[in-house]
Coordinates of C-alpha atoms and ligand atoms in Angstrom, one line a residue:
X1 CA 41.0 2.5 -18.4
X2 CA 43.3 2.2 -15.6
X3 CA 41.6 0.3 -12.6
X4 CA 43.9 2.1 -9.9
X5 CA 42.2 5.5 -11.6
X6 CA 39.1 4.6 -11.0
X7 CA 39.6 3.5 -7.6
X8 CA 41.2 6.8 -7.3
X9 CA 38.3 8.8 -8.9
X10 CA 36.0 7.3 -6.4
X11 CA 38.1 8.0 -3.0
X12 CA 38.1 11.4 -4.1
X13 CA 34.1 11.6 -4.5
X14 CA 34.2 11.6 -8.5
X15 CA 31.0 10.6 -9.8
X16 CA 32.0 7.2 -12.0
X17 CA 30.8 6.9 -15.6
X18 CA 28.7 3.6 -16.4
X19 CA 31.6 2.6 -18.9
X20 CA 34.2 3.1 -15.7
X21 CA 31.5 1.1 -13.4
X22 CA 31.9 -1.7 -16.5
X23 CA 35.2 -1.9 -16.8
X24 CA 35.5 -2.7 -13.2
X25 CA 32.6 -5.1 -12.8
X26 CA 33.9 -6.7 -16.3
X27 CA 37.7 -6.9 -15.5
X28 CA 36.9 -8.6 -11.8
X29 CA 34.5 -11.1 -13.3
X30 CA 37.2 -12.0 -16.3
X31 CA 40.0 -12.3 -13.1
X32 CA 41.8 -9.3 -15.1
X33 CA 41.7 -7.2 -11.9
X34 CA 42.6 -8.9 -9.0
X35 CA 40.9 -9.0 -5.6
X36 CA 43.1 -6.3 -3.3
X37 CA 41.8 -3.9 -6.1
X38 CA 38.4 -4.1 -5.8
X39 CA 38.3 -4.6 -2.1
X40 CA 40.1 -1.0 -1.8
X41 CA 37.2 0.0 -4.4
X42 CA 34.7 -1.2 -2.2
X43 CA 36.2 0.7 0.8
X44 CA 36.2 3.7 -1.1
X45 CA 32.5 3.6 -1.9
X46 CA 31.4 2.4 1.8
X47 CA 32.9 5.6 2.7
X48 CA 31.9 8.1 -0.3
X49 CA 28.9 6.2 -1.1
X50 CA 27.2 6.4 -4.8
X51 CA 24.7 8.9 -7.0
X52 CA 21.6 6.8 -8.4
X53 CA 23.1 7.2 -11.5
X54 CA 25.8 5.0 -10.3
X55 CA 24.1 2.7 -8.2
X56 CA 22.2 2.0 -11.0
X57 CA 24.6 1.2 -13.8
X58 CA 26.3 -1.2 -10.9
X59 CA 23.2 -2.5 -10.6
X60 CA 22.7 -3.4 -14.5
X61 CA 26.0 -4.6 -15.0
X62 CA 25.8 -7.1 -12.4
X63 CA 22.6 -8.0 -13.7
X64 CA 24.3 -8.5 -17.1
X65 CA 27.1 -10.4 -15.8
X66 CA 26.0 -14.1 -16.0
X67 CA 22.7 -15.9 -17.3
X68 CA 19.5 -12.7 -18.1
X69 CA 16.2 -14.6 -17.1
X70 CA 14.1 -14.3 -20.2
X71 CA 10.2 -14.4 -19.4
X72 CA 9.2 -12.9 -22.2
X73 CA 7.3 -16.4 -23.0
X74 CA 5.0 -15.7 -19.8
X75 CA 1.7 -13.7 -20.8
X76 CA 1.3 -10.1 -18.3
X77 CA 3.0 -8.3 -16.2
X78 CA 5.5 -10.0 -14.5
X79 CA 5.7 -8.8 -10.1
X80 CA 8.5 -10.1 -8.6
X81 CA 9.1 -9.8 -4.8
X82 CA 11.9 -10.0 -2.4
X83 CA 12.4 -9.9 1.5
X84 CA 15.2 -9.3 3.0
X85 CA 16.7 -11.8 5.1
X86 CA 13.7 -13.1 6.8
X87 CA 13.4 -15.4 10.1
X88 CA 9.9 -17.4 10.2
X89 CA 9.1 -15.3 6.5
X90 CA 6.9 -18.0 5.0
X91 CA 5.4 -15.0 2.1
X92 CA 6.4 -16.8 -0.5
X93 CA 4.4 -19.7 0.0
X94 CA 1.9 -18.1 0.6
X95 CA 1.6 -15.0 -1.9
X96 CA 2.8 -17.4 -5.1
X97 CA -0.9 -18.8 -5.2
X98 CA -2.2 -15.8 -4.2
X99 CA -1.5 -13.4 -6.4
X100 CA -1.8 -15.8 -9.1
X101 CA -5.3 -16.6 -8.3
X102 CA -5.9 -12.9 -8.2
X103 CA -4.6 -12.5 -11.6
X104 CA -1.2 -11.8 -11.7
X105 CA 1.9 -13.7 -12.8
X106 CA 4.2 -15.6 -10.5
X107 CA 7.1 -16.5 -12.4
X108 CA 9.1 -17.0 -9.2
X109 CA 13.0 -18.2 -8.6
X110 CA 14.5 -18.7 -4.9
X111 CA 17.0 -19.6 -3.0
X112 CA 18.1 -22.4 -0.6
X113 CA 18.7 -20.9 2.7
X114 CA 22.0 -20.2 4.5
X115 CA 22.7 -19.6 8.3
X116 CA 19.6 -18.3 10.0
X117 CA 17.6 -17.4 7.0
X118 CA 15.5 -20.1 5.6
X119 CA 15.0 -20.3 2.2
X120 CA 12.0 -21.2 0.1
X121 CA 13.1 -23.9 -2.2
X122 CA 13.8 -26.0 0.8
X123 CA 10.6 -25.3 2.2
X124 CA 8.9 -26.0 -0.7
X125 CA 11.6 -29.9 -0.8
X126 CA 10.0 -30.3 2.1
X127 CA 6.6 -31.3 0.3
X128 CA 7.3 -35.3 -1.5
X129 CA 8.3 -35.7 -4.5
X130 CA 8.0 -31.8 -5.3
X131 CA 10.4 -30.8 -8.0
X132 CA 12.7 -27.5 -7.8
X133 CA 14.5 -27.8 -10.7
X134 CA 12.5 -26.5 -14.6
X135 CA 13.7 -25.3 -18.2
X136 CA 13.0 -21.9 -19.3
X137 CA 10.5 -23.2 -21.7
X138 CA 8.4 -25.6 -18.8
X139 CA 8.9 -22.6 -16.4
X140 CA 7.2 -20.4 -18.8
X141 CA 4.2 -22.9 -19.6
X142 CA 3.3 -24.0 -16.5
X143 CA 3.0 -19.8 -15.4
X144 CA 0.9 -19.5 -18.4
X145 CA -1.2 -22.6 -17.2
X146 CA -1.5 -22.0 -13.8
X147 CA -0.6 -18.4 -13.1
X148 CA 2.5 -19.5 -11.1
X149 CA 5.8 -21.7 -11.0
X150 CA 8.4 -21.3 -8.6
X151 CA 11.9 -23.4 -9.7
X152 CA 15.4 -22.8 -8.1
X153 CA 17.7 -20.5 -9.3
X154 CA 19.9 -21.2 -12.3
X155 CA 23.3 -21.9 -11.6
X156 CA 25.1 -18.2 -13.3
X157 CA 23.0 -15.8 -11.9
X158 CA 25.0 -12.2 -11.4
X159 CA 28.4 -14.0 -10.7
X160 CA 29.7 -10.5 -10.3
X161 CA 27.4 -9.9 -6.9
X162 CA 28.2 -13.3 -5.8
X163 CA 32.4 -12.7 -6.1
X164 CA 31.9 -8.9 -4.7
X165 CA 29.5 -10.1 -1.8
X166 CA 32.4 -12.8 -0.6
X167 CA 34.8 -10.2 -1.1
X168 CA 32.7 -7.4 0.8
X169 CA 32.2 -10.3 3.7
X170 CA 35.5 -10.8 4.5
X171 CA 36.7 -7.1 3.9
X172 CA 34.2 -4.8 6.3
X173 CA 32.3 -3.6 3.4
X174 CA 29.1 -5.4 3.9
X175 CA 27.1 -2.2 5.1
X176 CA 26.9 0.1 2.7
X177 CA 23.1 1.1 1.4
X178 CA 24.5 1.2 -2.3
X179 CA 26.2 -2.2 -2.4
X180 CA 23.3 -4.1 -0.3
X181 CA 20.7 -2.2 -3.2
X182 CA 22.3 -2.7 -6.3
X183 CA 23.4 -6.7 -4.9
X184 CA 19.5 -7.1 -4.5
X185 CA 18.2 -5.7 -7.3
X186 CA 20.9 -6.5 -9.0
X187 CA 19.6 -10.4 -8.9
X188 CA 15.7 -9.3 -9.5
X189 CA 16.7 -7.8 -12.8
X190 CA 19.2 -11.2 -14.0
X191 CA 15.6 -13.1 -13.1
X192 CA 13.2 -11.5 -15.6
X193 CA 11.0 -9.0 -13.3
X194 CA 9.2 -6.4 -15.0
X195 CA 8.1 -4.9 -11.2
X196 CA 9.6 -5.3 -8.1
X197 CA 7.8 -5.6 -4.3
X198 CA 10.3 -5.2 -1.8
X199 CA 9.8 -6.3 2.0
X200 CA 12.8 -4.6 3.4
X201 CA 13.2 -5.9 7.2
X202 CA 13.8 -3.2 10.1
X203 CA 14.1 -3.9 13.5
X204 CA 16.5 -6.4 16.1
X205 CA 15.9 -9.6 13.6
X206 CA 16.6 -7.2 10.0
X207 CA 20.2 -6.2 8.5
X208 CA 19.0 -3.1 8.8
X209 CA 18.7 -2.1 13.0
X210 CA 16.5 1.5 12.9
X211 CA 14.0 2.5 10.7
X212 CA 15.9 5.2 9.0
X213 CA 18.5 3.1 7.9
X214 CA 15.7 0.6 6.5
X215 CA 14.0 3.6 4.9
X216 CA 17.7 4.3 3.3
X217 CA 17.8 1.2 2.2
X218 CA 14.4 1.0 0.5
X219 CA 15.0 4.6 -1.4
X220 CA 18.3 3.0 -2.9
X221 CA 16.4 0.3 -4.2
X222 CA 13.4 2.1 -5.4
X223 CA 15.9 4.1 -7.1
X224 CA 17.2 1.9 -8.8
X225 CA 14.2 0.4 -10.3
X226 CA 12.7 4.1 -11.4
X227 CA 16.3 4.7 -13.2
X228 CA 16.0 1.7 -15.4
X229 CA 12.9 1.6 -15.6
X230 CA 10.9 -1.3 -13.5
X231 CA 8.6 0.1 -11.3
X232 CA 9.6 -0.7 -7.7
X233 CA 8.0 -0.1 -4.3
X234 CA 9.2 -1.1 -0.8
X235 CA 7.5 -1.8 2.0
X236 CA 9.6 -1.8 5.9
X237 CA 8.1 -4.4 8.0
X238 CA 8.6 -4.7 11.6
X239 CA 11.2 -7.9 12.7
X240 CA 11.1 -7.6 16.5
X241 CA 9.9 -10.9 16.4
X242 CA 9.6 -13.9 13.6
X243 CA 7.2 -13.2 11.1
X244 CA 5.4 -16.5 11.4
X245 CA 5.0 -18.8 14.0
X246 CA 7.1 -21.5 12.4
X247 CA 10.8 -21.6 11.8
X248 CA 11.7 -24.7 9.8
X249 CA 10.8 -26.0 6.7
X250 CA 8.1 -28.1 7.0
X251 CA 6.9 -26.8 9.5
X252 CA 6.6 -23.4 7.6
X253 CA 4.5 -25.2 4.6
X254 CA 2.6 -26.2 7.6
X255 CA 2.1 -22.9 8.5
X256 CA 1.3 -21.3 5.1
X257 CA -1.3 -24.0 4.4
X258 CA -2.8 -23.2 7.7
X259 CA -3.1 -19.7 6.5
X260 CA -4.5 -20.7 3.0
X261 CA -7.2 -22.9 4.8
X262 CA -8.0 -20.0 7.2
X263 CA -7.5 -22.1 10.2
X264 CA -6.2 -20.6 13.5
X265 CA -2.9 -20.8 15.2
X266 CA -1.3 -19.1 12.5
X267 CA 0.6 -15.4 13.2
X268 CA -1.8 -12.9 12.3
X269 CA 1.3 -10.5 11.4
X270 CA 2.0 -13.4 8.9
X271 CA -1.1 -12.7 7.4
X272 CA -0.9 -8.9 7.5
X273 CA 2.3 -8.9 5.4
X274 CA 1.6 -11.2 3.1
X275 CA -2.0 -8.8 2.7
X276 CA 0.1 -5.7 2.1
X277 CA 2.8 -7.2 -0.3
X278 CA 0.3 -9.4 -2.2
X279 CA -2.2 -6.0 -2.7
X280 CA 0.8 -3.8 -3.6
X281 CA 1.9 -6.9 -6.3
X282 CA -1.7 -6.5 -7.5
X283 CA -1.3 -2.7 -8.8
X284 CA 2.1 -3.2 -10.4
X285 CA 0.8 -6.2 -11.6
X286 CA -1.7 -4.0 -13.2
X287 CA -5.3 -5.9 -11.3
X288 CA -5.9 -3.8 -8.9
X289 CA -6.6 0.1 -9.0
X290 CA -5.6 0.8 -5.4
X291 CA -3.5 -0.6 -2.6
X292 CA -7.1 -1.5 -0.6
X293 CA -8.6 -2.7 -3.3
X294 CA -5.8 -4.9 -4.0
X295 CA -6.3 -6.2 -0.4
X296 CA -10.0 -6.8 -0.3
X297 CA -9.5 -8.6 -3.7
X298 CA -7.0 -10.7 -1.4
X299 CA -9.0 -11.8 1.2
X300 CA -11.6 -12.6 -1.2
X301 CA -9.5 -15.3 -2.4
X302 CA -8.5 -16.7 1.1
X303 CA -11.8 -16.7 2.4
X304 CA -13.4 -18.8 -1.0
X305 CA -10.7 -21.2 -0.7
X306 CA -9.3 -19.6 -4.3
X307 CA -5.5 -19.0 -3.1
X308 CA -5.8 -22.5 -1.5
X309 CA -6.9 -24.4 -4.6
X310 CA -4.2 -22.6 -6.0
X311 CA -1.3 -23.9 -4.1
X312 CA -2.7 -27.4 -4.8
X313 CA -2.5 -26.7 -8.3
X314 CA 0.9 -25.4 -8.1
X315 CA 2.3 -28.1 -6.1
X316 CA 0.7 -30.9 -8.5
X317 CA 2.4 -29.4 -10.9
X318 CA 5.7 -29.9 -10.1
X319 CA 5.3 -33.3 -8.9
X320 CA 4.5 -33.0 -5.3
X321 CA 2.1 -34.9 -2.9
X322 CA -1.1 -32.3 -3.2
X323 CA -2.8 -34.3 -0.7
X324 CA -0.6 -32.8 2.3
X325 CA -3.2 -29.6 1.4
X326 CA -6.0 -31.7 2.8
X327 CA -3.8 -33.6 5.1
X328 CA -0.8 -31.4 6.2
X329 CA 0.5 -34.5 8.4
X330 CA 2.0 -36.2 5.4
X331 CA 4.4 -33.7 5.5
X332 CA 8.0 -35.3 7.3
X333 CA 7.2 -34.1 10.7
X334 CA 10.1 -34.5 13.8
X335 CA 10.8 -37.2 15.6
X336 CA 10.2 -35.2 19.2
X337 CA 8.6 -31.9 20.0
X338 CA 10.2 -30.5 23.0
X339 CA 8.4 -27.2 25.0
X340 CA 10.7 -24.5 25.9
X341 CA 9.6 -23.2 29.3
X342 CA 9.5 -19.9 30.2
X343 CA 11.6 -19.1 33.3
X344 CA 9.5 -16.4 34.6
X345 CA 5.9 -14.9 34.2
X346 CA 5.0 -11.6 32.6
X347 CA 4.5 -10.0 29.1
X348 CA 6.5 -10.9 26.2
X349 CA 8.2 -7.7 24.9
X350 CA 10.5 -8.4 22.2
X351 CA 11.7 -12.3 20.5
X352 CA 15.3 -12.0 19.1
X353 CA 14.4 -13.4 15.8
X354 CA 17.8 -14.1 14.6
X355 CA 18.6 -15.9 18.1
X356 CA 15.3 -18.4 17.2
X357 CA 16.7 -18.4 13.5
X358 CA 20.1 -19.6 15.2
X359 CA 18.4 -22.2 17.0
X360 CA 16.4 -23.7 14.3
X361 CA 19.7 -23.7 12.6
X362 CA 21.4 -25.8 15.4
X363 CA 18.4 -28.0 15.4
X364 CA 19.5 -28.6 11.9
X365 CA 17.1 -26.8 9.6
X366 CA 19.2 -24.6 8.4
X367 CA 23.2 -24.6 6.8
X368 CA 25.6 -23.3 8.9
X369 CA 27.7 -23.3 5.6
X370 CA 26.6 -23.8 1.9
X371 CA 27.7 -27.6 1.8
X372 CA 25.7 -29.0 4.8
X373 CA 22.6 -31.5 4.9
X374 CA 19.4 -29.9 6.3
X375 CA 16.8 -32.0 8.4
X376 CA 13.4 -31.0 6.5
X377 CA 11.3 -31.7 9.6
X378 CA 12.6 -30.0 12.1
X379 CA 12.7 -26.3 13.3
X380 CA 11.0 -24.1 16.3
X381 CA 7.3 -23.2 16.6
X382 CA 6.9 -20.0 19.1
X383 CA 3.7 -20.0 21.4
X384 CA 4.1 -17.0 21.9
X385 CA 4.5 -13.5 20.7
X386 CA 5.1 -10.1 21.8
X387 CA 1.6 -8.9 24.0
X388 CA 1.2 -12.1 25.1
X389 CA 1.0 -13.0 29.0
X390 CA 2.9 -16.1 30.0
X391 CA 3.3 -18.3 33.4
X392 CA 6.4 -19.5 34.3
X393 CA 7.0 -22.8 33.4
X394 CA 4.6 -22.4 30.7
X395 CA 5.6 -22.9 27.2
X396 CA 7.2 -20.0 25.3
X397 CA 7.6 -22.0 22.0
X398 CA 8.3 -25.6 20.9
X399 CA 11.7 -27.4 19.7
X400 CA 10.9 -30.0 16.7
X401 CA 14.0 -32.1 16.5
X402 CA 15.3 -35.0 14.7
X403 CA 16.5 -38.1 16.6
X404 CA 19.5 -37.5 16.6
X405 CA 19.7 -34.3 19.2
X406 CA 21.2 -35.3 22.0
X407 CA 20.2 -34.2 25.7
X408 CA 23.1 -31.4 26.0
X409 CA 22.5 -30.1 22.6
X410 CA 18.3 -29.8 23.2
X411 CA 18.8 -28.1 26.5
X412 CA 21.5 -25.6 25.2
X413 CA 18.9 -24.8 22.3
X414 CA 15.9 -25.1 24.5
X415 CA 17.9 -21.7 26.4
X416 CA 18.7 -20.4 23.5
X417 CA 15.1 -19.7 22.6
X418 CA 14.3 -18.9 26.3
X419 CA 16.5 -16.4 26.2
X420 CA 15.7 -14.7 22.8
X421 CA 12.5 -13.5 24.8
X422 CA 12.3 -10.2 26.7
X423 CA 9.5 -10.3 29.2
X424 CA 8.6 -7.1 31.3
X425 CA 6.4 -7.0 34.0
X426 CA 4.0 -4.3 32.4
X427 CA 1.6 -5.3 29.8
X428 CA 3.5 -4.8 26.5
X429 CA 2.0 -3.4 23.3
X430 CA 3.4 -5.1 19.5
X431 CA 4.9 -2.7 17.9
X432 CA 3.3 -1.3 14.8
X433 CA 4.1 -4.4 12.3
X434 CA 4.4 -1.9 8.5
X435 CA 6.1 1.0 9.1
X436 CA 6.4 2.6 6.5
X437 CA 6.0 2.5 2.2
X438 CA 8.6 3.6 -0.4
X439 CA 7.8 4.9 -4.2
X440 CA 9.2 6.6 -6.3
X441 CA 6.7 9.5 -5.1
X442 CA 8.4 9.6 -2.0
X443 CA 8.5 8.0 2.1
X444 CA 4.8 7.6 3.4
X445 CA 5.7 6.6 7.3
X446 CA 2.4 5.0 8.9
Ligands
LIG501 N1 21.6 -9.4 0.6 C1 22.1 -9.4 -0.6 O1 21.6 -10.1 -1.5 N2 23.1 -8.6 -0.9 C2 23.7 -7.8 0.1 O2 24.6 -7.1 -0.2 C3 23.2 -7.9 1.4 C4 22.1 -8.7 1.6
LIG502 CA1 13.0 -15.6 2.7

């Protein structure tokens, strides 16, 4: 099979066969085909697109391209979920001990963050002496023990998405719906998942801008899963502002212990999200017959103290401090906390999430590239959120930074978050926080 046919096949609009999709994915990971041919087959399909047929052998073979995550060890149905490209997304934390204490599973492996996305094995560093890194077989028992582990990604996962997303970076080929899906799932497959909850992002802070192109987005993926077979539903979640109120590692755990413990202070959309993946989790994960019962079964086990006890478990378990669940100040906490003021009064109307995941970044919780140190203590906590009145010279949010910031660098970050909120003179209304759910029965728009 000749690569430059296939290229060929697919700037013409050919449907490829699985065994041409292989021979591509194969060849580029064995460095048999170079580069400058796959970027021109990359171009071709950001402009002719791909069936499901297609998007789903892409898919698989990516998945099969490096290390296949084998939890066949772990006892039930196995829910994995995925969000995409969060700012303030603390779910993780908080749906891990929630679902398991509902029943279900958690056999969970993430990510380190990068640029203005945080990612939840740092969080989770930021709790002493907690340990990332398991073995398959520890992994496995410690699910089986305490419904829930989550461990860092091993080192080969789909090598295949990670050379053809560097190559789609750097060649304009980033935004196509079938390359973004099949890179995603693609990665949810290599790690074991029997089921798949997506929370795909629309909105100023997402990847994805409108709700139609989220929607798009989310029918690729549930796609995928219904064409080999792993039940998949998406939900599209409002980012006109941070999910949470915290952006920053610690201060994130803070956050999602706050919500465990039912305390106030804590973004209510937080809550709502991690309510409507954890209940959608529960009926793939087979306890729970319907969406709302799924949900009340939830906030049953916030309001016993259930998903809390739960976290403790889990974070005893891997070695960390499980008194920071009583006493959430042992976590490492900044060395100033600095109020942004807002310049005017009025409504807030809109918080550029990716601006305030920019400025946590400068602050020095997240990598501006893969190599840098992160500061675990440091980050942004909004005071505000869209619907809210605010004074001027009141605080819109709070910079929590290291000692090391100097004056000039505080103030140009301080303006940074001022400016990433609109305010209006009108009273302004949140916008509607789930917008809409994706199965393989269809689009239901709420
Ligand atoms: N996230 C991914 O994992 N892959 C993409 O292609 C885009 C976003
Ligand atoms: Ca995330």
């Amino acid at each position: 099979m000749r690569s430059v046919d296939i290229i060929r096949d697919k700037r013409d609009g050919a449907e490829l066969s699985p065994e041409q999709i292989a021979s591509l994915i194969r060849g580029y990971v064995d460095g048999s085909i170079p580069d400058y041919q796959m970027a021109a087959w990359a171009m071709a399909v950001f402009f002719r697109g791909m069936t499901a047929r297609e998007t789903a052998a892409l898919t698989l073979e990516m998945a099969r391209s490096g290390d296949m995550v084998d939890l066949s060890g772990v006892n039930g149905v196995k829910v994995d979920k995925h969000s995409t490209g969060g700012v303030g997304d603390t779910t993780t934390l908080v749906l891990a001990p929630l679902v398991a204490a509902a029943g279900v599973p958690v056999a969970k492996m993430s990510g380190r963050g990068l640029g203005h996305t945080g990612g939840t094995i740092d969080k989770l560093e930021s709790i002493p002496g907690f340990q990332v890194e398991r073995s398959q077989s520890e992994f496995a028992e410690q699910v089986n023990r305490i419904g829930a582990a989550v461990i860092s990604q091993s080192g080969n996962i789909t090598p295949a998405d990670k050379m053809l997303y560097g190559l789609r970076d750097v060649t304009a080929t980033v935004e196509s719906v079938p390359l973004i899906a099949s890179s995603i799932m693609s990665k949810k497959i290599a790690a074991g998942a029997d089921a798949i909850v997506l929370d795909v992002k629309t909105g100023g802070g997402a990847f994805m801008k409108t709700l139609d192109d989220s929607v798009r987005l989310a029918e690729a993926m549930v796609a995928i899963g219904t064409e080999i077979g792993r039940e998949t539903i998406a939900v599209i979640s409002d980012m006109n502002q941070p999910l949470g109120n915290a952006v920053g590692n610690a201060l994130e755990v803070r956050e999602a212990i706050a919500l465990l413990r039912g305390e106030p202070g804590v973004s209510r959309d937080l809550v709502e999200v991690c309510l409507a993946l954890g209940a959608h989790m529960l009926v793939l994960g087979r306890r729970a017959a319907t969406v709302e019962e799924g949900r009340r079964a939830l906030q049953a086990l916030l309001d016993n103290g259930e998903a809390l006890r739960r976290f403790e478990q889990l974070v005893a378990a891997q070695g960390g401090d499980a008194e920071v669940v009583r006493s959430p100040d042992r976590l490492p906490a900044a060395a100033a906390v600095i109020p942004v003021a807002s310049p005017s009064q009025g409504y807030v109307s809109g918080i550029r999430a990716e601006d305030v995941g920019v400025a946590a970044m400068l602050l020095g919780a997240g990598r501006a590239t893969k190599e840098a140190r992160i500061d675990l203590s440091v980050g942004i906590r909004l005071r505000k959120r869209i619907g809210d009145r605010v004074e001027a010279g009141e605080p819109l949010a709070e910079l929590h930074a290291g000692a090391h910031a100097s004056g000039d660098e505080l103030a140009a970050i301080s303006r940074k978050v001022a400016d990433a909120y609109t305010l209006q003179a009108e009273p302004a209304a949140a916008p509607p926080l789930i917008r809409a759910v994706v199965t393989r029965a269809g689009v239901q728009r709420l």
